[in-house]
XYZ file of C-alpha atoms in Angstrom:
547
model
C 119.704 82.977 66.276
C 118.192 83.289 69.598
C 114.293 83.977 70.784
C 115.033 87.371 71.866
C 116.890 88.175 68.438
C 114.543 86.985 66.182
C 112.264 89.419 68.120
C 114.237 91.723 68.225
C 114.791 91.915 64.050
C 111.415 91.334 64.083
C 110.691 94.990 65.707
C 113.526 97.043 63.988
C 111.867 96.149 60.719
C 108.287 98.045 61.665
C 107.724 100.966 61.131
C 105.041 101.513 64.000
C 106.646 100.314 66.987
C 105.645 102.062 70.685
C 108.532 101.272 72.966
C 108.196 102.433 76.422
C 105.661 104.562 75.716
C 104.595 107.478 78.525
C 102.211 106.424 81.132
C 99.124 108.789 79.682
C 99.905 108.039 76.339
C 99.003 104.050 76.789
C 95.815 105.529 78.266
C 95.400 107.275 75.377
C 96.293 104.534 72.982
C 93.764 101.765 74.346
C 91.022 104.622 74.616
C 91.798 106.207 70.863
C 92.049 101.915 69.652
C 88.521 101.252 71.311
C 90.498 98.110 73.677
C 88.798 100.153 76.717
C 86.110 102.410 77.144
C 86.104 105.382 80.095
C 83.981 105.046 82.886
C 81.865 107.702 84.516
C 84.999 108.436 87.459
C 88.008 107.794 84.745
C 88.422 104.002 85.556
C 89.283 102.553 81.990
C 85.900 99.354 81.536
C 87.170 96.402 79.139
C 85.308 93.148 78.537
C 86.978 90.059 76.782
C 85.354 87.007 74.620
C 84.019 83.965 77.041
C 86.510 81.839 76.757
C 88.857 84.358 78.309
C 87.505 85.616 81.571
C 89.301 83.304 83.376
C 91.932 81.426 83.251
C 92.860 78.615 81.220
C 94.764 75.857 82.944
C 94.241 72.827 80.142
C 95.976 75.533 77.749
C 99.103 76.408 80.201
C 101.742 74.712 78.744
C 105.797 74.068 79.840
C 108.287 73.094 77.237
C 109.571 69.791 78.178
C 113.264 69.900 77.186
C 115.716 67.420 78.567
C 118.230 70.029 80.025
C 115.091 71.583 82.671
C 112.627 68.447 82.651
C 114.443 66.740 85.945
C 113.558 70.236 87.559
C 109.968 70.129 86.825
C 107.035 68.030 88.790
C 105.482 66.403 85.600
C 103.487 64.597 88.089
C 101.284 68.043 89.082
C 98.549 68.123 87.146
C 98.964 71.619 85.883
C 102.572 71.218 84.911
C 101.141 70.228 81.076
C 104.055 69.341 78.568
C 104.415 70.270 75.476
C 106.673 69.360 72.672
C 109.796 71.153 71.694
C 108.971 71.090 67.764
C 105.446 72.238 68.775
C 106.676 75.106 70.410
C 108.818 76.479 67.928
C 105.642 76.387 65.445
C 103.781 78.934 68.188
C 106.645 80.653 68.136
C 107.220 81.230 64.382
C 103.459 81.920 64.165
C 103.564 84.371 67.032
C 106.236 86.086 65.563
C 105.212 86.033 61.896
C 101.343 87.387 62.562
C 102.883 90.543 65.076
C 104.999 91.183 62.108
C 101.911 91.908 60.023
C 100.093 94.068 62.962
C 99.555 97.938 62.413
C 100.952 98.783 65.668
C 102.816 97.090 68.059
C 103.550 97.976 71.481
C 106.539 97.079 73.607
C 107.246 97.476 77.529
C 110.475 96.929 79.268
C 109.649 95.793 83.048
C 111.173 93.717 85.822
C 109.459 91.432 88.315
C 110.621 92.050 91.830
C 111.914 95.034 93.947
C 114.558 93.791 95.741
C 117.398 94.316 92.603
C 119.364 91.131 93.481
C 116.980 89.417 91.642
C 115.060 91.411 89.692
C 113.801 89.442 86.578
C 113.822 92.187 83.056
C 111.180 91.065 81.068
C 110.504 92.324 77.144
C 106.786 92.410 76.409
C 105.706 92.855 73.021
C 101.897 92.807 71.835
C 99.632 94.409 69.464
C 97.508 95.682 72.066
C 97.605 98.940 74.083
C 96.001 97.785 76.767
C 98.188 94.735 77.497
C 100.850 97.301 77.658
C 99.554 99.246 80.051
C 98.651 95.939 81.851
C 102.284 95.361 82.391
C 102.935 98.904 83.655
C 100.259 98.587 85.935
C 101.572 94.909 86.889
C 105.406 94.944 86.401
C 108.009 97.221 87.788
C 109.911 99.821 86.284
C 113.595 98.831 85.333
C 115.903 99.892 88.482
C 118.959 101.433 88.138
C 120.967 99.345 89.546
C 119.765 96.087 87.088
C 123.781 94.609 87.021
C 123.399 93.872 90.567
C 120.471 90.903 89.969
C 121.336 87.372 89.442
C 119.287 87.671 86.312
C 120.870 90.860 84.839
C 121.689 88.236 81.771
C 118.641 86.298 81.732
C 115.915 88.963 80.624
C 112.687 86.873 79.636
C 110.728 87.582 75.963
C 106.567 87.657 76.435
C 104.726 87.919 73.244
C 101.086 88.525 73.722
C 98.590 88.258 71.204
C 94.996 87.842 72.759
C 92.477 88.367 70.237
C 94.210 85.834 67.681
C 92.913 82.296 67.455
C 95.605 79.290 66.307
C 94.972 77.153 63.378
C 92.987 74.131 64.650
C 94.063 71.980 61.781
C 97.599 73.105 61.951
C 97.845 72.236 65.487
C 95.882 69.024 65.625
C 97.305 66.156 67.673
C 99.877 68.726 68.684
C 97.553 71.098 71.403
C 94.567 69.493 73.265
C 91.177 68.352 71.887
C 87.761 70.633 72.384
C 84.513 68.705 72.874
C 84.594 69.394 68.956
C 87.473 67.095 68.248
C 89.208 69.550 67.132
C 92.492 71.481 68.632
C 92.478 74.335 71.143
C 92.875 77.788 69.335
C 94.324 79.233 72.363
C 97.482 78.576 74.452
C 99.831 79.723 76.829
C 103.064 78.220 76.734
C 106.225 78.882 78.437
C 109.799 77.576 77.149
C 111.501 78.092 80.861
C 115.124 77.450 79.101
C 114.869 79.651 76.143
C 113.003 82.008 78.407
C 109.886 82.947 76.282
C 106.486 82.880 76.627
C 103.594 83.101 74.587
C 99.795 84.347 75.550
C 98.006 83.497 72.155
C 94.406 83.575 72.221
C 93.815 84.380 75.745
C 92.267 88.196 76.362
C 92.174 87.637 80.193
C 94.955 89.981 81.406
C 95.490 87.513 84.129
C 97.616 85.073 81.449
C 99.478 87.606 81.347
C 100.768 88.075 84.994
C 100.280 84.463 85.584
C 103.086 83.327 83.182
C 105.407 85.494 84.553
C 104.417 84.484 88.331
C 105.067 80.505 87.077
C 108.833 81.589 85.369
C 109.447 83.566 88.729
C 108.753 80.808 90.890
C 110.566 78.028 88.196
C 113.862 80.460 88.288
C 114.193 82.117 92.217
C 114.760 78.310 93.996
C 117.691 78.024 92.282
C 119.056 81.480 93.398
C 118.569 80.318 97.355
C 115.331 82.202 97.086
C 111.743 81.196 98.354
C 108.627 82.372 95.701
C 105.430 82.149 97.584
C 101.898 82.757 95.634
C 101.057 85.699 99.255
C 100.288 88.956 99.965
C 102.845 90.664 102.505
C 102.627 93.828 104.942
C 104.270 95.684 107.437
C 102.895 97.398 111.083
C 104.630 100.327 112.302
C 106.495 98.440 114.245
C 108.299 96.473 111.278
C 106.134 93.198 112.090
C 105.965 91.502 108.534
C 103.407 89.571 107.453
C 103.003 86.761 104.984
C 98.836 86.491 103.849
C 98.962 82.727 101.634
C 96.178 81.802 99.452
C 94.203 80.956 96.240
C 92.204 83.398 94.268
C 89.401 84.175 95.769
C 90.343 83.911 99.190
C 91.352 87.037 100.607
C 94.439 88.154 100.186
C 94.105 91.071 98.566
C 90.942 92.244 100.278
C 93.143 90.953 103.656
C 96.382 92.781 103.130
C 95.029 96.030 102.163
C 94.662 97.546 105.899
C 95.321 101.291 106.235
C 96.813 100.530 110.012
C 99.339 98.398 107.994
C 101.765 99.153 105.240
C 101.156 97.134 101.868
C 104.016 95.407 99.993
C 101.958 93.477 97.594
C 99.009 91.489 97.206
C 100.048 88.834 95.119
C 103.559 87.307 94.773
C 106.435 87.332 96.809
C 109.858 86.348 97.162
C 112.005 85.352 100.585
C 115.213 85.616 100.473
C 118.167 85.052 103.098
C 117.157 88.885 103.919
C 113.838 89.103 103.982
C 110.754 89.372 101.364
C 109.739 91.427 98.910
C 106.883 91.853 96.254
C 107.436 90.650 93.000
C 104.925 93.166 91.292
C 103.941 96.710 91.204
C 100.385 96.715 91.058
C 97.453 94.447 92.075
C 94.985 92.539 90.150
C 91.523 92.341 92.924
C 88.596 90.277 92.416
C 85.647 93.065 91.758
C 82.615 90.547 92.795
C 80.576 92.092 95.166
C 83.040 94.772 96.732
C 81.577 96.645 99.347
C 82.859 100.375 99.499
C 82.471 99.723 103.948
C 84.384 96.418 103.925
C 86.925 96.819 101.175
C 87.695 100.600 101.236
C 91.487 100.417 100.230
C 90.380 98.750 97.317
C 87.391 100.452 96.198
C 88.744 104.116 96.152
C 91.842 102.295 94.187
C 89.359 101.954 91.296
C 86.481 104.338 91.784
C 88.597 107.156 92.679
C 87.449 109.894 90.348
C 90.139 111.752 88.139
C 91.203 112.771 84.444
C 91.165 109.086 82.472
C 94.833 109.950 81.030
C 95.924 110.130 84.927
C 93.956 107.362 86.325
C 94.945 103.806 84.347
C 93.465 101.682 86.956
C 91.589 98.749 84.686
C 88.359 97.292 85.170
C 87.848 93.455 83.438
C 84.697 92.320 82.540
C 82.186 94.200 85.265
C 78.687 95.092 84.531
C 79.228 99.029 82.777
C 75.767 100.938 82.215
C 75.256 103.199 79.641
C 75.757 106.789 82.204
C 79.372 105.108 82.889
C 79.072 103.569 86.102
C 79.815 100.028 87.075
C 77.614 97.618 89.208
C 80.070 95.127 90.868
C 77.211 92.802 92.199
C 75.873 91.921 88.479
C 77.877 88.483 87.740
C 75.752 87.536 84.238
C 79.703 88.332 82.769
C 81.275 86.544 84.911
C 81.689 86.354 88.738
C 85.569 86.906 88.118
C 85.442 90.250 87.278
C 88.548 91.980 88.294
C 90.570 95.594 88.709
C 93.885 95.968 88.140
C 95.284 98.898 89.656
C 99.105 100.660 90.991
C 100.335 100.154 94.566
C 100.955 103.742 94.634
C 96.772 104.143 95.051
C 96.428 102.602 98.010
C 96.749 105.228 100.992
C 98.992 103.158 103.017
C 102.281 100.916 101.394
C 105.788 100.105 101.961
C 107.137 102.390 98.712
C 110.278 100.018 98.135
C 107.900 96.538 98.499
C 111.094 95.163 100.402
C 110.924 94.338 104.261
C 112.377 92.017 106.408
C 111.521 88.430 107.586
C 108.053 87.805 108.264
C 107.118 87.047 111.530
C 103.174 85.676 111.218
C 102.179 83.751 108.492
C 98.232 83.208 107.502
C 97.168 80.279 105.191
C 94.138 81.277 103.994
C 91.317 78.538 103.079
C 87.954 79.366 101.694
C 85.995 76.068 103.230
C 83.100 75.427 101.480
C 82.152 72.631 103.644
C 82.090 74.555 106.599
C 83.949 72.650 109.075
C 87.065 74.609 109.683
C 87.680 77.098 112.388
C 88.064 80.936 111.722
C 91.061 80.451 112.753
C 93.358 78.099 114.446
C 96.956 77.590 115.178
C 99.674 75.613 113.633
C 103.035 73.846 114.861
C 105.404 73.548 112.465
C 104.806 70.084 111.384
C 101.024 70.628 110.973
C 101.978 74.386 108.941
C 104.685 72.101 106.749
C 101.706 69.561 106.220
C 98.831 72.700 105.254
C 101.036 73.757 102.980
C 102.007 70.885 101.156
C 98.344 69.942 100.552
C 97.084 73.893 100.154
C 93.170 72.881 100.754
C 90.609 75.689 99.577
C 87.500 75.731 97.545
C 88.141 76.926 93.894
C 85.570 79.760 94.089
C 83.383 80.902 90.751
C 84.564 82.426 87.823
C 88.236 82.447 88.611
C 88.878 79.927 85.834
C 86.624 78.703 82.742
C 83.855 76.681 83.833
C 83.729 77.034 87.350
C 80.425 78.277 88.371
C 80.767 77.336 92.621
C 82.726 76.379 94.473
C 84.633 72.937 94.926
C 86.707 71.286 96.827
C 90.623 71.695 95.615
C 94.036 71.083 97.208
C 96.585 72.783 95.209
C 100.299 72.749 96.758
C 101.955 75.645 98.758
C 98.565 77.383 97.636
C 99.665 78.081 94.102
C 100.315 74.505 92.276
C 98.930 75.998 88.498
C 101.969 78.389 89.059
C 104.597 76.293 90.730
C 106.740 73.750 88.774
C 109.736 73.081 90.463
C 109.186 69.433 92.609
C 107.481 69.657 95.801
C 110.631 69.057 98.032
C 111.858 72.266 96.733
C 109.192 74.806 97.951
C 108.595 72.252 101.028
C 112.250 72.510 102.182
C 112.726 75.911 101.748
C 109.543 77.335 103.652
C 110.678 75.148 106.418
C 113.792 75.995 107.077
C 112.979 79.727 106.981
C 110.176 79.275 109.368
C 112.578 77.659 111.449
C 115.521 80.155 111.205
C 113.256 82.744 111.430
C 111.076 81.369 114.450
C 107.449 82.627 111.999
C 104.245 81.715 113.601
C 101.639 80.124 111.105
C 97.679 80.235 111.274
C 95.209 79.031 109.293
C 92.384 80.924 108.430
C 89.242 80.145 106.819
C 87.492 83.173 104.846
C 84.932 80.549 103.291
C 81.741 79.084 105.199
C 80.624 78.901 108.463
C 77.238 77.032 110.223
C 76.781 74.769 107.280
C 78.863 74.275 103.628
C 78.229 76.347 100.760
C 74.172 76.593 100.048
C 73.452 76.150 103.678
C 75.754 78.448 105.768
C 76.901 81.557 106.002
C 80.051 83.275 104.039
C 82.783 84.226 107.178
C 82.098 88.213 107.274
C 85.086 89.911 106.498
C 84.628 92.171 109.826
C 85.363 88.475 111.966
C 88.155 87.623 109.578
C 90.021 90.885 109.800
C 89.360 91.107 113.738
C 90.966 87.530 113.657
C 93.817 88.132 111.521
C 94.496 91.503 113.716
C 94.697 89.585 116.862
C 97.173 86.989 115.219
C 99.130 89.622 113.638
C 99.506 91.868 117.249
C 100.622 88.880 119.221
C 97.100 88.794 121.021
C 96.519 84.791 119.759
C 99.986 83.593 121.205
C 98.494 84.236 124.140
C 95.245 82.508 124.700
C 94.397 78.557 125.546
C 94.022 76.451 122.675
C 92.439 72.676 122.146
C 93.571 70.330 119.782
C 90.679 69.469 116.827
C 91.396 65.571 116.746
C 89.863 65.837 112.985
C 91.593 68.217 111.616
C 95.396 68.351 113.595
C 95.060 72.089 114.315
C 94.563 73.985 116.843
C 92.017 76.154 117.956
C 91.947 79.689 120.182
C 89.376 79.667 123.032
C 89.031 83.277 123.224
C 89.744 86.468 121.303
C 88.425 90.271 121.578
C 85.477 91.429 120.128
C 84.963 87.301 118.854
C 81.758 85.436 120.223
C 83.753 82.211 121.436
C 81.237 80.096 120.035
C 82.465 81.009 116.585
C 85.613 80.054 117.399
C 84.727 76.569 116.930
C 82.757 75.547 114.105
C 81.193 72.690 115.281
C 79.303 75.155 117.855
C 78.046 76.975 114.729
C 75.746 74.382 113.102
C 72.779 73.416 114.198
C 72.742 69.543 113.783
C 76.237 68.506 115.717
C 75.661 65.175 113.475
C 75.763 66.216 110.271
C 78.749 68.571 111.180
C 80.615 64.696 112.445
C 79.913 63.682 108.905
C 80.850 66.187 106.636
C 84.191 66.899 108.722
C 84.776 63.213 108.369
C 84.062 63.519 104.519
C 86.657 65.985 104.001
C 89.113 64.223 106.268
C 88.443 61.084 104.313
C 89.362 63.468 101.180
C 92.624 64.967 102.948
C 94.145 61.058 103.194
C 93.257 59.948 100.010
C 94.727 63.207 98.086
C 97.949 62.949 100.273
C 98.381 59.514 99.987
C 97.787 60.030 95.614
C 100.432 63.223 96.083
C 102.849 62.403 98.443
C 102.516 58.777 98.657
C 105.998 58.276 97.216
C 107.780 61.731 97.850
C 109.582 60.637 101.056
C 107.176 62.880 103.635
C 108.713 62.675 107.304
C 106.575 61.178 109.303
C 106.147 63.710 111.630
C 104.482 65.702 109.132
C 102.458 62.837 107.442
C 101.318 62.353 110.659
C 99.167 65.738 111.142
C 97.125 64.917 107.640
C 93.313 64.716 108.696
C 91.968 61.190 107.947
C 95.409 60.005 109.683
């Protein structure tokens, strides 16, 4: 019998079974179950144990089977394996603990809204509030479903984030604590049976994270192109492409009322054109400034009747009179809102546009060497995003409490599997069908690294990305940075030019030589670890700082 059938028997024998329930009434359930309290303007406040306010990459798990294991990069450090046997014990014990829940609660989405590849996905968990996660999150089932590639592959997500696993039932089978002892959480995806599991984990995130890591496993093979981006539109039908870790900016950049939003997230590029994978976002809450992030803000603190509103609020400071305080990190510093497209003022209703024609790599440098922005050719852009430098930022997985230094692949290596040639080939042949331009941009520190210099404020970044985005920056001189291999603008409206290039910004011109060398030192030694035997060209190779 397959996953989905065993589920599927599983549910016609309860009694107590919400399936596809209305909008309001998933409000209604997760206020009436006490998942979610309601917030002084109708925002719906949750807060989950410790170990789940992040992330948890040493519990992601893949099923390594012999028919999909050739397809995977077991070399990536977040591409964990797990054992087939080992699997189909969290999947029994998923199965046979939902079957003893008082309610259960069952969605029926899609990820992506361009129908020709529309993924259905079945989401079954004893929580309210995970199901209106996924209607937040996911996208309603189109009409026209037959039409997808994956029509016949719908995917099976069982969530159960407030149960713990048997330690002694899964020892030598999951990873070890500090205890000795096995992890009581995991999140495991079988990519050939097409299930996955979120079991222990209460950080909604999991949740859209496993389904981001089977989109981008699945779409290569269909001829299409997942990228871990944000993606807009101007009036004029320029599209966008915004590429970056959490933490970065792409939300916060992509959410500009001149421009029309078709995600914040995840993305797919196909032979005609891109289009969002989700239908809501999930924004980092830290410190949001009503001013700077306005599209945001009024996305969550718009007041209204709870049962209409449904935007989510994860582990912010609540007080007592209802209302939230966004700079108080003692939770965590990852505090996040997840919210519908449909509240922003300005977005692209279908999510579907066509080829982009700027792309932005966004880095948050915490060593304080990169430009605002610079330029890249297409050998330096294929060689940025194959290594995918940025500073994992606070709070946006366990255990990271500032910032460090990280190079994660095509800005998104937790959630892509597939080998490195795959995403690397693709990318490049669109950008060079499609004639894209590619910048970097740095949204992390500037005169000094992180303790000594200043965050980038988001008014420079967004007058920076405007200017690349409007053709302005394709017009003005550029120098070569002989330490980095890209290349930076002399000039740009409303920019003092000494910001332009960071070197300017620091006081001691020394100890900016040094630390840029540092991190160039770091640049060749992680390429040479990560791509040392993947066949690079040279051209590319070539354009790696340290080189």
């Amino acid at each position: 019998m397959s996953k989905r059938a065993v589920v599927d028997e599983m549910l016609a024998a309860r009694k107590r079974v919400a399936e596809n329930p209305e909008r309001r009434e998933m409000i209604k359930m997760a206020v009436d179950n006490r998942e979610v309290i309601v917030a002084a303007n109708g925002a719906l406040a949750t807060w989950t144990p410790p170990e789940s306010t992040g992330r948890s990459p040493k519990d992601t798990l893949i099923v390594k089977r012999t028919s999909s294991e050739a397809n995977i990069d077991w070399d990536s450090p977040n591409n964990i394996p797990v054992s087939e046997d080992t699997f189909e014990m969290l999947f029994a014990d998923a199965v046979a603990v939902l079957s003893e829940k008082n309610d259960l609660y069952v969605t029926d989405r899609v990820l992506g809204a361009d129908s020709a590849y529309a993924l259905p996905v079945k989401m079954v968990s004893d929580k309210a509030l995970i199901a209106l996660f996924t209607d937040n999150m996911f996208r309603p089932l189109p009409a026209d479903i037959e039409k997808s590639v994956f029509s016949d592959k719908e995917f099976t997500l069982l969530a159960l984030p407030y149960d713990k696993l048997d330690r002694d039932r899964y020892q030598g089978r999951l990873r070890n604590l500090a205890d000795g002892k096995a992890s009581d959480l995991a999140v495991v995806i079988d990519l050939d049976q097409r299930v996955g599991i979120v079991y222990g984990s209460a950080y909604c995130g999991s949740v859209k994270k496993l389904m981001f890591s089977v989109m981008n496993y699945m779409l290569p093979e269909a001829g299409i192109l997942p990228l871990h981006c944000s993606a807009n539109e101007g009036p004029d039908g320029h599209v966008a492409l915004l590429l970056g870790l959490s933490g970065t900016g792409k939300t916060t950049l992509s959410a500009d009322p001149e421009r029309a939003l078709l995600g914040d997230d995840e993305h797919g590029w196909s032979d005609t054109g891109v289009a969002n994978f989700e239908n809501g976002c999930y924004a980092k809450m830290i410190n949001i400034d009503a001013e700077k992030e306005p599209e945001i803000y009024k996305a969550i603190m718009h007041e209204g009747d709870y049962l209409n509103h449904g935007s989510i609020v994860e582990n912010a400071m609540l007080y007592p009179d209802g209302h939230f305080d966004f700079d108080d990190e003692r939770l965590t510093p990852n505090s996040r809102g997840s919210y519908l497209l449909s509240e922003l003022t300005n977005i692209k209703l279908s999510s579907v546009a066509g080829h982009p024609q700027t792309i932005l790599f966004l880095t948050a440098d915490a060593n304080g060497v990169l430009p605002p922005i610079s330029k890249l050719n297409p050998a330096q852009a294929m060689l940025w995003f194959l290594m995918g430098y940025t500073s994992k930022l606070a709070g946006t997985e366990t255990g990271i409490t500032e910032p460090v230094t990280t190079f994660s692949r095509f800005f998104g290596e937790p959630f892509m599997p597939c080998n490195p040639d795959v995403y690397a080939g693709m990318l490049g042949s669109r950008m060079e069908t499609y004639k894209s331009e590619v910048f970097l941009v740095n949204t992390g520190w500037s005169g000094g690294p992180f303790g000594e210099g200043k965050r980038m404020d988001i008014k420079l970044t967004r007058a920076l990305v405007k200017a690349a985005m409007n053709g302005e920056l394709s017009k003005v001189n550029y120098i070569d940075d002989p330490v980095f291999h890209v290349m930076i603008p002399q000039s740009c409206t409303g920019v003092e030019a000494k910001i332009l290039n960071p070197r300017d910004t620091w006081q001691d011109s020394a100890a900016y030589d040094l630390r840029a060398q540092k991190l160039a030192g770091e640049f060749k030694a992680h390429f040479e670890k990560a791509y040392g035997n993947k066949n690079i060209a040279a051209d590319i190779a070539a354009q790696c700082p340290g080189c």
